[in-house]
Amino acid sequence: MSPNKFQANASFAGQRATDANLSLGARELTIHASKESDNNITITQVPYSCIYGYEVSNDKEAEQDRNKLVVDVHYVAFSGPDLKNPSAAKRATAQFMFERTEDADRFIQTARDLGAFPKPRRILLLVNPNGGVGKAKRISDTVVKPMLQHSGLTVKEQYTEYGRHAVDIAAKVDLDEIDSLVVVSGDGVLHEVINGLLSRPNWDRARKTSIGIVPAGSGNAIAASLGTINSFVATLTVIRGETSKLDIFSLSQLNKPRIYSMLSFGWGMMADADIESDKYRWLGPLRFDVAGFIRLVRLRRYPGKVYILPPKYEQQTPSTNEQLTPPQSPNAREPESRFKHLLDSKIKELPTPWSLIPNMPYYSMLLLLNCPNMGETIFFSNTVRFNDGIMRLWYSCETRFMKIFMPFVFDQQNGKMVERGLMQDLECGGILIVPGVEGKPDEPSTHKIIDPDSVTSQSAKAQNIYQKPGLFDVDGEVMPTARTLIEIHPSLMNILVPEWLYHKDDDNTTAREHEAATIQSAMSQKQSHSSTFSGVIVAAAVTVAAAAVFLSSNGHSLVDLFRSAFQL
């Protein structure tokens, strides 16, 4: 018999078979078996990328023969051949009883050599017990930990106990004791982990620690972008250990700590809706719809200038412009910033190759994305890739209600939001935002009418915009509205991804196509429910109803909402 072929009694997928033929191929385990009921031959293939562990035990029905060993192979099964549809995934076990111990040992060793079983790793698992309206602990207890128990990985679990606790943990964890840092929560805790790792004195070593997420929040944009919104698939991804490079944005303001982002930066309507939705966390993912609806009926204008740097710009040396590049420290305490000197407000006009976005007297929305999804149910664009070294910026000065309402209602889940002409887009390598009115840190209200003398933007004065400047939204966290430099750090970190997302040896074009197919497949079922007008009406009705419930609980009504919505 071939060294990669075996015979065993098998029990799998609800059927039992004697003398099943097992074959360990280059990428999958194949089971040829005859059903005991009708002797029909069935062929079942289990990709190695779906196997998360195994167990070995003696056959309970043959205690007198200790030579018979049972090997349980645990894997994630899909209802069809498309591994890119995570909604159909569930746990499964294939049980093989070998007549001889040496056959079982050979099967296990061959499977290990071929990469069928996960390689040993050490994982620190951070669970946010309050994540996703409390569902994080349940997901950890019922899905993550049971799967990890069969994986052979060394796991240490820790609960976050207060706001930004994950920052402190990542900043202090002993890097010699872990290989991966994984969160069971939403995008906010992963944001904290990244900022904790990159704030360390040894950040250049810390950034090489792979990070991962099992989605258990209310946003879950990262998991939706990776195709791991299903808890079984997300945990499988953590166990298998395949990684991809991840671009990171850094955001710098004068005399303030640097902030790092793996997901998005926003200013304007969408940013305010994201931040303001925090008060509706009890609604789960619906909170974004409610906050978005409230903000949509009260559109505002945000004055300011936005400068951009060409994508993948590499400065020529020696520099002919002393303003362009500041001297760099030989012992960098943080990722390099080539343009931090531009935060000086005395620099009124930026040097070449920076350029001002023209013909924008104000903005109604501005969005920078590093992933295709803005949330679990908001698929923005399949042109975004998280490791191509390019920043993608969308912006608009549109304030007509119906012009914005249509894309946000009809196109949230099909990736065509930008195809209706609502927003313009640019590829860039850096951004400098100079708001016409600067906010203050921790300011409770951001849109009250202010003293006209505090408005510095001439275009704002020309448009009679005398209001506070809104909020800067970084991965769902608030950042003061001030002169801000955003730089990209290509492939700075490593993130755990499904092995089928794309192959590490694929060229960029093929990888982009594979990733786009993953996203489209993952969203296919949602699209089918949102493509009809009746589905849109139901969604709008639910949003309005939820808004009414919340307002009534606070002594207000929808009449009050609409009455104030159309006031400046």
Coordinates of C-alpha atoms in Angstrom, one line a residue:
M1 CA 0.0 0.0 0.0
S2 CA 1.2 3.5 -0.8
P3 CA 2.7 5.3 2.2
N4 CA 0.0 8.0 1.9
K5 CA -2.9 5.5 1.8
F6 CA -4.6 3.7 4.7
Q7 CA -7.5 1.5 5.6
A8 CA -9.8 2.0 8.7
N9 CA -13.3 1.7 9.8
A10 CA -14.8 5.2 9.5
S11 CA -17.6 7.3 11.0
F12 CA -18.1 10.7 9.5
A13 CA -20.8 13.0 8.1
G14 CA -23.6 11.0 9.7
Q15 CA -22.5 7.7 8.2
R16 CA -20.5 4.6 9.1
A17 CA -18.3 2.5 6.8
T18 CA -16.0 -0.5 7.2
D19 CA -12.7 -0.7 5.5
A20 CA -12.8 2.9 4.2
N21 CA -9.8 3.9 2.1
L22 CA -8.1 7.0 3.3
S23 CA -5.7 9.1 1.2
L24 CA -3.5 11.9 2.3
G25 CA -2.9 14.1 -0.7
A26 CA -1.0 17.3 -1.1
R27 CA -3.8 19.5 0.3
E28 CA -6.6 17.3 1.4
L29 CA -7.7 14.1 3.2
T30 CA -9.9 12.0 0.9
I31 CA -12.2 9.3 2.3
H32 CA -13.5 6.6 -0.1
A33 CA -16.2 4.6 1.8
S34 CA -19.1 2.2 1.2
K35 CA -22.2 3.0 3.2
E36 CA -23.2 0.1 5.5
S37 CA -26.9 0.6 4.5
D38 CA -26.7 0.3 0.7
N39 CA -23.0 -0.2 -0.2
N40 CA -22.9 2.9 -2.4
I41 CA -19.4 4.4 -2.7
T42 CA -19.1 8.0 -1.3
I43 CA -16.1 10.2 -1.7
T44 CA -15.5 12.9 1.0
Q45 CA -12.7 15.4 0.8
V46 CA -11.5 17.4 3.9
P47 CA -9.0 20.2 3.0
Y48 CA -6.2 20.5 5.4
S49 CA -7.0 24.2 5.7
C50 CA -10.2 23.1 7.5
I51 CA -8.7 20.7 10.0
Y52 CA -8.2 22.2 13.5
G53 CA -7.0 19.2 15.5
Y54 CA -7.1 15.5 16.3
E55 CA -7.4 13.1 19.3
V56 CA -6.2 9.5 19.8
S57 CA -7.9 6.9 22.0
N58 CA -8.4 3.2 22.4
D59 CA -11.5 1.7 20.8
K60 CA -14.1 1.5 23.5
E61 CA -15.9 -1.3 21.8
A62 CA -12.8 -3.5 21.6
E63 CA -11.2 -3.2 25.0
Q64 CA -9.7 -6.6 24.7
D65 CA -7.6 -5.5 21.7
R66 CA -5.4 -2.6 22.8
N67 CA -3.8 -2.5 19.4
K68 CA -6.8 -0.9 17.9
L69 CA -6.6 2.9 18.0
V70 CA -9.2 5.5 17.2
V71 CA -8.2 8.8 15.7
D72 CA -10.7 11.6 15.7
V73 CA -10.0 14.3 13.1
H74 CA -11.7 17.6 14.0
Y75 CA -12.5 20.0 11.1
V76 CA -14.8 22.8 10.0
A77 CA -17.3 21.5 7.4
F78 CA -19.0 23.6 4.8
S79 CA -22.4 22.8 3.2
G80 CA -20.8 23.2 -0.3
P81 CA -17.5 23.2 -2.0
D82 CA -17.1 26.9 -1.7
L83 CA -14.8 27.6 1.3
K84 CA -15.4 31.3 0.7
N85 CA -18.9 31.2 2.1
P86 CA -18.4 31.2 5.8
S87 CA -22.1 31.4 6.7
A88 CA -22.5 27.6 6.0
A89 CA -19.7 26.5 8.3
K90 CA -20.0 24.2 11.3
R91 CA -17.8 21.8 13.4
A92 CA -17.5 18.2 12.4
T93 CA -15.5 15.1 13.3
A94 CA -14.3 12.2 11.2
Q95 CA -13.5 9.1 13.4
F96 CA -11.1 6.4 12.1
M97 CA -10.5 3.1 13.9
F98 CA -7.2 1.4 12.8
E99 CA -6.6 -2.3 13.2
R100 CA -3.0 -1.7 14.2
T101 CA -1.3 0.9 16.4
E102 CA 1.5 1.4 13.8
D103 CA -1.0 2.2 11.1
A104 CA -2.6 5.0 13.3
D105 CA 0.9 6.3 14.2
R106 CA 1.9 6.3 10.5
F107 CA -1.3 8.1 9.6
I108 CA -0.7 10.8 12.2
Q109 CA 2.9 11.3 11.3
T110 CA 2.2 11.5 7.6
A111 CA -0.6 14.0 8.2
R112 CA 1.8 16.1 10.3
D113 CA 4.4 16.0 7.6
L114 CA 1.9 17.2 4.9
G115 CA 0.7 20.1 7.1
A116 CA -2.8 18.6 7.8
F117 CA -2.6 19.4 11.5
P118 CA -1.9 22.8 13.1
K119 CA 1.7 23.6 14.0
P120 CA 2.3 24.2 17.8
R121 CA 2.0 27.8 18.7
R122 CA 1.4 29.9 21.8
I123 CA -1.6 32.2 21.9
L124 CA -2.7 34.9 24.3
L125 CA -6.5 35.1 24.0
L126 CA -8.1 38.4 25.1
V127 CA -11.8 38.2 25.7
N128 CA -13.9 41.3 26.2
P129 CA -16.8 40.1 28.3
N130 CA -18.8 43.2 27.4
G131 CA -18.2 42.9 23.7
G132 CA -21.2 42.6 21.3
V133 CA -23.8 43.2 24.0
G134 CA -22.2 40.4 26.1
K135 CA -21.9 37.7 23.5
A136 CA -18.1 37.6 23.5
K137 CA -17.9 35.4 26.6
R138 CA -20.6 33.0 25.2
I139 CA -18.7 32.7 21.9
S140 CA -15.4 32.1 23.7
D141 CA -17.0 29.4 26.0
T142 CA -19.0 27.6 23.4
V143 CA -16.9 27.9 20.2
V144 CA -13.3 29.2 20.7
K145 CA -12.2 27.3 23.8
P146 CA -13.7 23.9 22.7
M147 CA -11.9 24.1 19.4
L148 CA -8.6 25.3 20.9
Q149 CA -8.7 22.3 23.3
H150 CA -8.3 19.9 20.3
S151 CA -5.7 22.1 18.5
G152 CA -2.6 21.2 20.4
L153 CA -1.9 25.0 20.8
T154 CA -0.8 26.5 24.1
V155 CA -3.4 29.0 25.1
K156 CA -3.6 31.6 27.9
E157 CA -6.9 33.4 28.3
Q158 CA -7.3 36.8 29.8
Y159 CA -10.4 39.0 30.2
T160 CA -10.3 42.8 29.7
E161 CA -11.5 44.6 32.7
Y162 CA -11.7 48.2 31.8
G163 CA -11.5 50.6 28.9
R164 CA -8.2 50.4 27.0
H165 CA -7.1 47.5 29.1
A166 CA -6.0 45.7 25.9
V167 CA -3.6 48.6 25.3
D168 CA -1.9 48.0 28.6
I169 CA -1.8 44.2 28.1
A170 CA -0.3 44.4 24.7
A171 CA 2.2 47.0 25.9
K172 CA 3.4 44.8 28.7
V173 CA 3.1 41.2 27.6
D174 CA 6.2 39.1 27.5
L175 CA 6.9 38.6 23.7
D176 CA 9.0 35.6 24.5
E177 CA 5.9 33.7 25.8
I178 CA 3.5 34.2 22.9
D179 CA 3.4 33.8 19.1
S180 CA 0.0 35.3 18.4
L181 CA -2.3 37.8 20.2
V182 CA -6.0 37.1 19.5
V183 CA -9.1 39.0 20.6
V184 CA -12.6 37.7 21.1
S185 CA -14.4 41.0 20.7
G186 CA -15.1 43.7 18.1
D187 CA -12.7 45.9 16.1
G188 CA -12.1 48.3 19.0
V189 CA -10.2 45.8 21.1
L190 CA -8.0 44.8 18.1
H191 CA -7.3 48.6 17.6
E192 CA -6.2 48.7 21.2
V193 CA -3.9 45.7 20.8
I194 CA -2.2 47.3 17.8
N195 CA -1.7 50.6 19.6
G196 CA -0.3 48.7 22.6
L197 CA 2.2 46.7 20.6
L198 CA 3.4 49.7 18.6
S199 CA 3.8 51.9 21.7
R200 CA 6.4 49.6 23.1
P201 CA 10.1 50.5 23.2
N202 CA 10.7 47.3 21.3
W203 CA 7.9 48.0 18.8
D204 CA 9.9 46.7 15.9
R205 CA 9.9 43.3 17.4
A206 CA 6.4 43.5 18.8
R207 CA 4.9 44.3 15.3
K208 CA 6.0 40.8 14.2
T209 CA 3.7 39.1 16.7
S210 CA 0.7 38.0 14.6
I211 CA -2.7 39.4 15.6
G212 CA -6.1 37.8 15.1
I213 CA -9.8 38.3 15.8
V214 CA -12.8 36.2 16.5
P215 CA -15.7 38.6 15.9
A216 CA -17.9 39.2 18.9
G217 CA -18.6 42.9 18.7
S218 CA -21.3 45.0 17.0
G219 CA -19.1 46.3 14.1
N220 CA -16.8 43.4 13.1
A221 CA -15.5 45.1 9.9
I222 CA -12.2 43.3 10.0
A223 CA -13.7 39.8 10.2
A224 CA -16.2 40.7 7.5
S225 CA -13.4 41.8 5.2
L226 CA -11.4 38.6 5.9
G227 CA -14.5 36.4 5.4
T228 CA -14.3 35.1 9.0
I229 CA -17.6 36.5 10.4
N230 CA -18.6 32.9 11.3
S231 CA -17.2 32.0 14.7
F232 CA -16.1 28.6 13.6
V233 CA -14.2 29.9 10.6
A234 CA -12.6 32.7 12.7
T235 CA -11.4 30.2 15.3
L236 CA -10.2 27.8 12.6
T237 CA -8.2 30.8 11.1
V238 CA -6.6 31.4 14.5
I239 CA -5.6 27.8 14.9
R240 CA -4.2 27.2 11.4
G241 CA -1.9 30.2 11.8
E242 CA -1.7 31.5 8.2
T243 CA -0.8 35.2 8.2
S244 CA -0.8 38.0 5.7
K245 CA 0.9 41.4 5.9
L246 CA -1.3 44.3 7.2
D247 CA -0.8 48.0 6.3
I248 CA -1.1 50.3 9.3
F249 CA -2.1 54.0 9.2
S250 CA -0.5 56.4 11.8
L251 CA -2.2 59.6 12.8
S252 CA -0.2 62.4 14.3
Q253 CA -1.2 65.7 15.9
L254 CA 1.0 68.3 17.4
N255 CA 2.0 67.5 21.0
K256 CA -0.3 64.5 21.2
P257 CA 0.5 60.7 21.3
R258 CA 0.5 59.1 18.0
I259 CA -2.5 56.8 17.1
Y260 CA -2.4 53.7 14.9
S261 CA -5.2 52.4 12.7
M262 CA -5.8 49.1 10.9
L263 CA -9.3 49.9 9.6
S264 CA -10.5 53.4 8.9
F265 CA -10.4 57.1 9.5
G266 CA -13.5 59.2 9.1
W267 CA -14.6 62.8 9.3
G268 CA -18.1 64.1 8.7
M269 CA -21.4 62.4 8.6
M270 CA -20.3 58.8 8.7
A271 CA -17.7 59.5 11.4
D272 CA -20.3 61.2 13.6
A273 CA -22.8 58.4 13.1
D274 CA -20.2 55.8 14.0
I275 CA -19.2 57.6 17.2
E276 CA -22.7 58.6 18.2
S277 CA -23.9 55.0 17.7
D278 CA -22.0 54.0 20.8
K279 CA -25.0 55.1 22.9
Y280 CA -27.1 52.5 21.1
R281 CA -24.8 49.5 21.7
W282 CA -27.7 47.5 23.1
L283 CA -29.1 47.4 19.5
G284 CA -26.1 45.4 18.3
P285 CA -25.3 46.0 14.6
L286 CA -28.5 47.9 14.2
R287 CA -27.0 50.8 16.2
F288 CA -25.2 52.0 13.1
D289 CA -28.4 52.2 11.1
V290 CA -30.1 54.1 13.8
A291 CA -27.3 56.6 14.3
G292 CA -26.8 56.9 10.6
F293 CA -30.5 57.7 10.1
I294 CA -30.5 60.4 12.8
R295 CA -27.4 62.0 11.3
L296 CA -28.7 61.7 7.8
V297 CA -31.8 63.8 8.5
R298 CA -29.6 66.5 9.9
L299 CA -26.7 66.8 7.5
R300 CA -23.9 69.2 8.3
R301 CA -21.0 70.8 6.5
Y302 CA -17.4 70.4 7.7
P303 CA -14.9 73.1 6.6
G304 CA -11.3 72.5 6.0
K305 CA -8.4 71.8 3.6
V306 CA -7.2 68.3 2.7
Y307 CA -3.7 67.7 1.2
I308 CA -2.6 64.4 -0.3
L309 CA 0.7 62.8 -1.2
P310 CA 0.9 60.6 -4.3
P311 CA 0.6 56.8 -3.7
K312 CA 3.9 55.0 -2.9
Y313 CA 5.8 58.2 -3.2
E314 CA 9.5 57.7 -2.7
Q315 CA 11.5 60.9 -2.0
Q316 CA 14.5 61.5 -4.3
T317 CA 17.8 61.9 -2.5
P318 CA 19.4 64.2 -1.9
S319 CA 16.4 66.4 -1.2
T320 CA 16.1 69.8 -2.8
N321 CA 13.6 71.0 -0.3
E322 CA 14.6 71.2 3.4
Q323 CA 11.0 71.3 4.5
L324 CA 10.2 68.0 2.9
T325 CA 12.0 65.6 5.2
P326 CA 13.1 66.1 8.8
P327 CA 16.1 64.4 10.2
Q328 CA 15.4 60.8 11.5
S329 CA 16.7 59.5 14.8
P330 CA 19.1 56.6 14.4
N331 CA 17.3 54.7 17.2
A332 CA 13.6 55.1 16.3
R333 CA 11.3 54.8 19.2
E334 CA 8.3 54.4 16.9
P335 CA 7.6 53.7 13.2
E336 CA 9.2 56.3 11.0
S337 CA 7.3 59.6 10.2
R338 CA 8.7 61.4 7.2
F339 CA 6.4 64.4 7.3
K340 CA 5.7 65.0 11.0
H341 CA 7.2 68.5 10.7
L342 CA 4.2 69.5 8.5
L343 CA 2.1 69.6 11.6
D344 CA 3.6 73.0 12.3
S345 CA 0.8 75.5 11.7
K346 CA 3.3 78.1 10.4
I347 CA 3.5 76.0 7.2
K348 CA 0.6 77.4 5.2
E349 CA 1.4 75.8 1.8
L350 CA 2.8 72.3 1.6
P351 CA 5.7 71.6 -0.7
T352 CA 5.7 69.4 -3.8
P353 CA 4.6 66.6 -4.2
W354 CA 1.8 67.4 -1.7
S355 CA -1.3 68.8 -3.4
L356 CA -4.6 70.3 -2.2
I357 CA -7.9 68.6 -3.1
P358 CA -9.4 71.3 -5.3
N359 CA -13.0 72.7 -5.4
M360 CA -14.0 71.6 -2.0
P361 CA -15.4 74.6 0.0
Y362 CA -16.4 72.1 2.7
Y363 CA -16.9 68.4 3.3
S364 CA -20.0 66.5 4.2
M365 CA -18.1 63.2 4.6
L366 CA -14.5 62.0 4.3
L367 CA -13.5 58.4 4.6
L368 CA -10.1 56.6 4.5
L369 CA -10.4 52.8 4.4
N370 CA -7.9 49.9 4.8
C371 CA -10.4 47.1 4.4
P372 CA -13.4 46.5 2.0
N373 CA -16.0 46.5 4.9
M374 CA -16.9 49.4 7.2
G375 CA -18.9 47.0 9.3
E376 CA -20.4 43.5 9.4
T377 CA -23.3 44.6 7.1
I378 CA -21.6 47.5 5.3
F379 CA -19.6 46.4 2.3
F380 CA -18.0 49.6 0.9
S381 CA -15.8 48.6 -2.0
N382 CA -13.8 45.7 -3.3
T383 CA -11.1 48.0 -4.6
V384 CA -9.6 48.3 -1.1
R385 CA -6.8 45.9 -0.1
F386 CA -5.3 45.8 3.3
N387 CA -1.7 45.2 2.3
D388 CA -0.9 47.0 -1.0
G389 CA 0.7 50.0 0.5
I390 CA -1.9 52.4 -0.9
M391 CA -4.4 54.6 1.0
R392 CA -7.9 55.0 -0.5
L393 CA -9.8 58.2 0.2
W394 CA -13.4 58.9 -0.5
Y395 CA -14.9 62.4 0.0
S396 CA -18.0 64.5 -0.8
C397 CA -19.5 67.9 -0.2
E398 CA -23.0 66.6 -1.0
T399 CA -25.7 67.8 1.4
R400 CA -28.9 67.0 -0.5
F401 CA -30.9 64.4 1.6
M402 CA -32.1 62.1 -1.2
K403 CA -28.7 62.2 -3.0
I404 CA -27.1 60.6 0.1
F405 CA -30.2 58.6 1.2
M406 CA -30.4 56.4 -1.9
P407 CA -26.8 55.0 -1.8
F408 CA -26.9 54.4 1.9
V409 CA -30.2 52.5 1.8
F410 CA -29.8 50.6 -1.5
D411 CA -26.0 50.0 -1.7
Q412 CA -24.7 49.3 1.9
Q413 CA -24.2 45.7 1.2
N414 CA -23.3 45.4 -2.5
G415 CA -20.1 47.5 -2.7
K416 CA -21.7 50.0 -5.1
M417 CA -22.1 52.9 -2.7
V418 CA -19.6 55.0 -4.6
E419 CA -20.9 54.2 -8.1
R420 CA -23.9 56.6 -7.8
G421 CA -21.7 59.6 -8.0
L422 CA -22.1 60.5 -4.3
M423 CA -18.4 60.4 -3.5
Q424 CA -15.1 61.1 -5.3
D425 CA -12.1 58.9 -4.6
L426 CA -8.3 59.1 -4.7
E427 CA -5.4 56.8 -4.1
C428 CA -2.7 58.4 -2.0
G429 CA 0.4 57.8 0.1
G430 CA -0.3 60.4 2.8
I431 CA -2.9 62.9 4.0
L432 CA -2.8 66.2 5.9
I433 CA -6.1 67.5 7.2
V434 CA -6.4 71.2 8.3
P435 CA -9.9 71.7 9.7
G436 CA -11.4 75.1 9.4
V437 CA -12.4 75.0 13.0
E438 CA -10.4 73.0 15.5
G439 CA -12.1 71.0 18.3
K440 CA -11.0 70.3 21.8
P441 CA -10.2 66.9 23.3
D442 CA -13.1 65.3 25.2
E443 CA -15.5 68.0 24.2
P444 CA -19.0 66.6 24.9
S445 CA -20.8 68.5 22.1
T446 CA -19.3 69.0 18.7
H447 CA -22.0 70.8 16.6
K448 CA -23.2 73.7 18.6
I449 CA -23.1 77.1 16.9
I450 CA -19.9 78.9 17.9
D451 CA -18.4 82.4 17.9
P452 CA -17.7 83.4 14.3
D453 CA -14.4 84.8 15.4
S454 CA -13.1 81.3 16.1
V455 CA -13.7 80.2 12.5
T456 CA -10.3 80.3 10.7
S457 CA -11.4 78.9 7.3
Q458 CA -12.2 81.7 4.8
S459 CA -14.3 79.2 2.8
A460 CA -16.3 78.4 5.9
K461 CA -17.0 82.0 6.5
A462 CA -18.0 82.4 2.8
Q463 CA -20.5 79.6 3.3
N464 CA -21.7 80.9 6.7
I465 CA -20.5 77.7 8.4
Y466 CA -20.3 78.6 12.1
Q467 CA -20.4 75.3 13.9
K468 CA -18.0 73.1 15.8
P469 CA -16.0 70.8 13.5
G470 CA -17.4 67.4 14.2
L471 CA -15.3 64.4 15.3
F472 CA -12.4 62.5 13.9
D473 CA -13.2 58.8 14.0
V474 CA -10.3 56.3 14.1
D475 CA -11.4 52.7 14.1
G476 CA -14.5 53.7 16.0
E477 CA -12.5 55.7 18.6
V478 CA -12.7 59.5 19.0
M479 CA -9.7 61.7 18.0
P480 CA -9.7 65.5 18.6
T481 CA -10.4 67.5 15.5
A482 CA -7.1 69.3 14.7
R483 CA -4.4 69.5 12.1
T484 CA -3.7 65.9 11.5
L485 CA -1.1 64.0 9.5
I486 CA -2.0 60.5 8.3
E487 CA 0.8 58.2 7.0
I488 CA 0.8 54.6 5.7
H489 CA 3.2 52.0 6.9
P490 CA 3.1 49.2 4.3
S491 CA 3.1 45.6 5.6
L492 CA 4.0 46.8 9.1
M493 CA 2.1 44.0 11.0
N494 CA 0.9 40.4 10.5
I495 CA -2.7 39.4 10.7
L496 CA -4.1 35.8 10.8
V497 CA -6.2 35.0 7.7
P498 CA -7.9 32.0 6.3
E499 CA -5.6 29.8 4.2
W500 CA -8.0 30.1 1.2
L501 CA -8.2 33.9 1.2
Y502 CA -5.3 33.9 -1.2
H503 CA -2.1 32.1 -1.5
K504 CA 1.1 33.8 -0.3
D505 CA 2.8 33.1 -3.6
D506 CA 0.1 34.6 -5.8
D507 CA 1.0 37.8 -7.6
N508 CA -0.9 40.9 -6.5
T509 CA -3.5 40.8 -9.3
T510 CA -4.4 37.2 -8.6
A511 CA -4.5 37.9 -4.8
R512 CA -6.8 40.9 -5.3
E513 CA -9.2 38.8 -7.4
H514 CA -9.2 36.0 -4.8
E515 CA -9.9 38.4 -2.0
A516 CA -12.7 40.2 -4.0
A517 CA -14.3 36.8 -4.6
T518 CA -14.1 36.0 -0.9
I519 CA -15.8 39.2 0.0
Q520 CA -18.5 38.9 -2.6
S521 CA -19.3 35.3 -1.6
A522 CA -19.4 36.2 2.1
M523 CA -21.9 38.9 1.4
S524 CA -24.0 37.0 -1.2
Q525 CA -26.8 35.9 1.1
K526 CA -27.1 39.4 2.6
Q527 CA -27.3 40.9 -0.9
S528 CA -30.1 38.6 -1.9
H529 CA -32.2 39.9 1.0
S530 CA -31.3 43.6 0.5
S531 CA -31.8 43.8 -3.3
T532 CA -35.5 44.2 -3.3
F533 CA -37.4 47.3 -2.6
S534 CA -39.5 45.6 0.1
G535 CA -36.3 44.6 1.9
V536 CA -35.3 48.3 1.9
I537 CA -38.6 49.4 3.2
V538 CA -38.5 46.8 6.1
A539 CA -34.9 48.0 7.0
A540 CA -36.0 51.6 7.0
A541 CA -39.0 50.8 9.1
V542 CA -37.0 48.9 11.6
T543 CA -34.5 51.8 11.8
V544 CA -37.2 54.4 12.4
A545 CA -39.0 52.2 14.9
A546 CA -35.7 51.7 16.9
A547 CA -35.1 55.4 16.8
A548 CA -38.6 56.0 18.1
V549 CA -38.1 53.6 21.0
F550 CA -34.9 55.2 22.0
L551 CA -36.3 58.8 21.7
S552 CA -39.4 57.9 23.7
S553 CA -37.2 56.4 26.5
N554 CA -35.5 59.7 26.8
G555 CA -38.7 61.8 26.8
H556 CA -38.7 62.7 23.1
S557 CA -40.5 61.8 19.9
L558 CA -39.9 61.4 16.2
V559 CA -41.7 64.7 15.8
D560 CA -39.1 66.4 18.0
L561 CA -36.4 64.6 15.9
F562 CA -37.7 65.9 12.5
R563 CA -38.4 69.3 14.0
S564 CA -34.7 69.7 15.0
A565 CA -33.3 67.8 12.0
F566 CA -33.9 70.6 9.5
Q567 CA -32.4 73.3 11.7
L568 CA -28.8 74.3 11.1

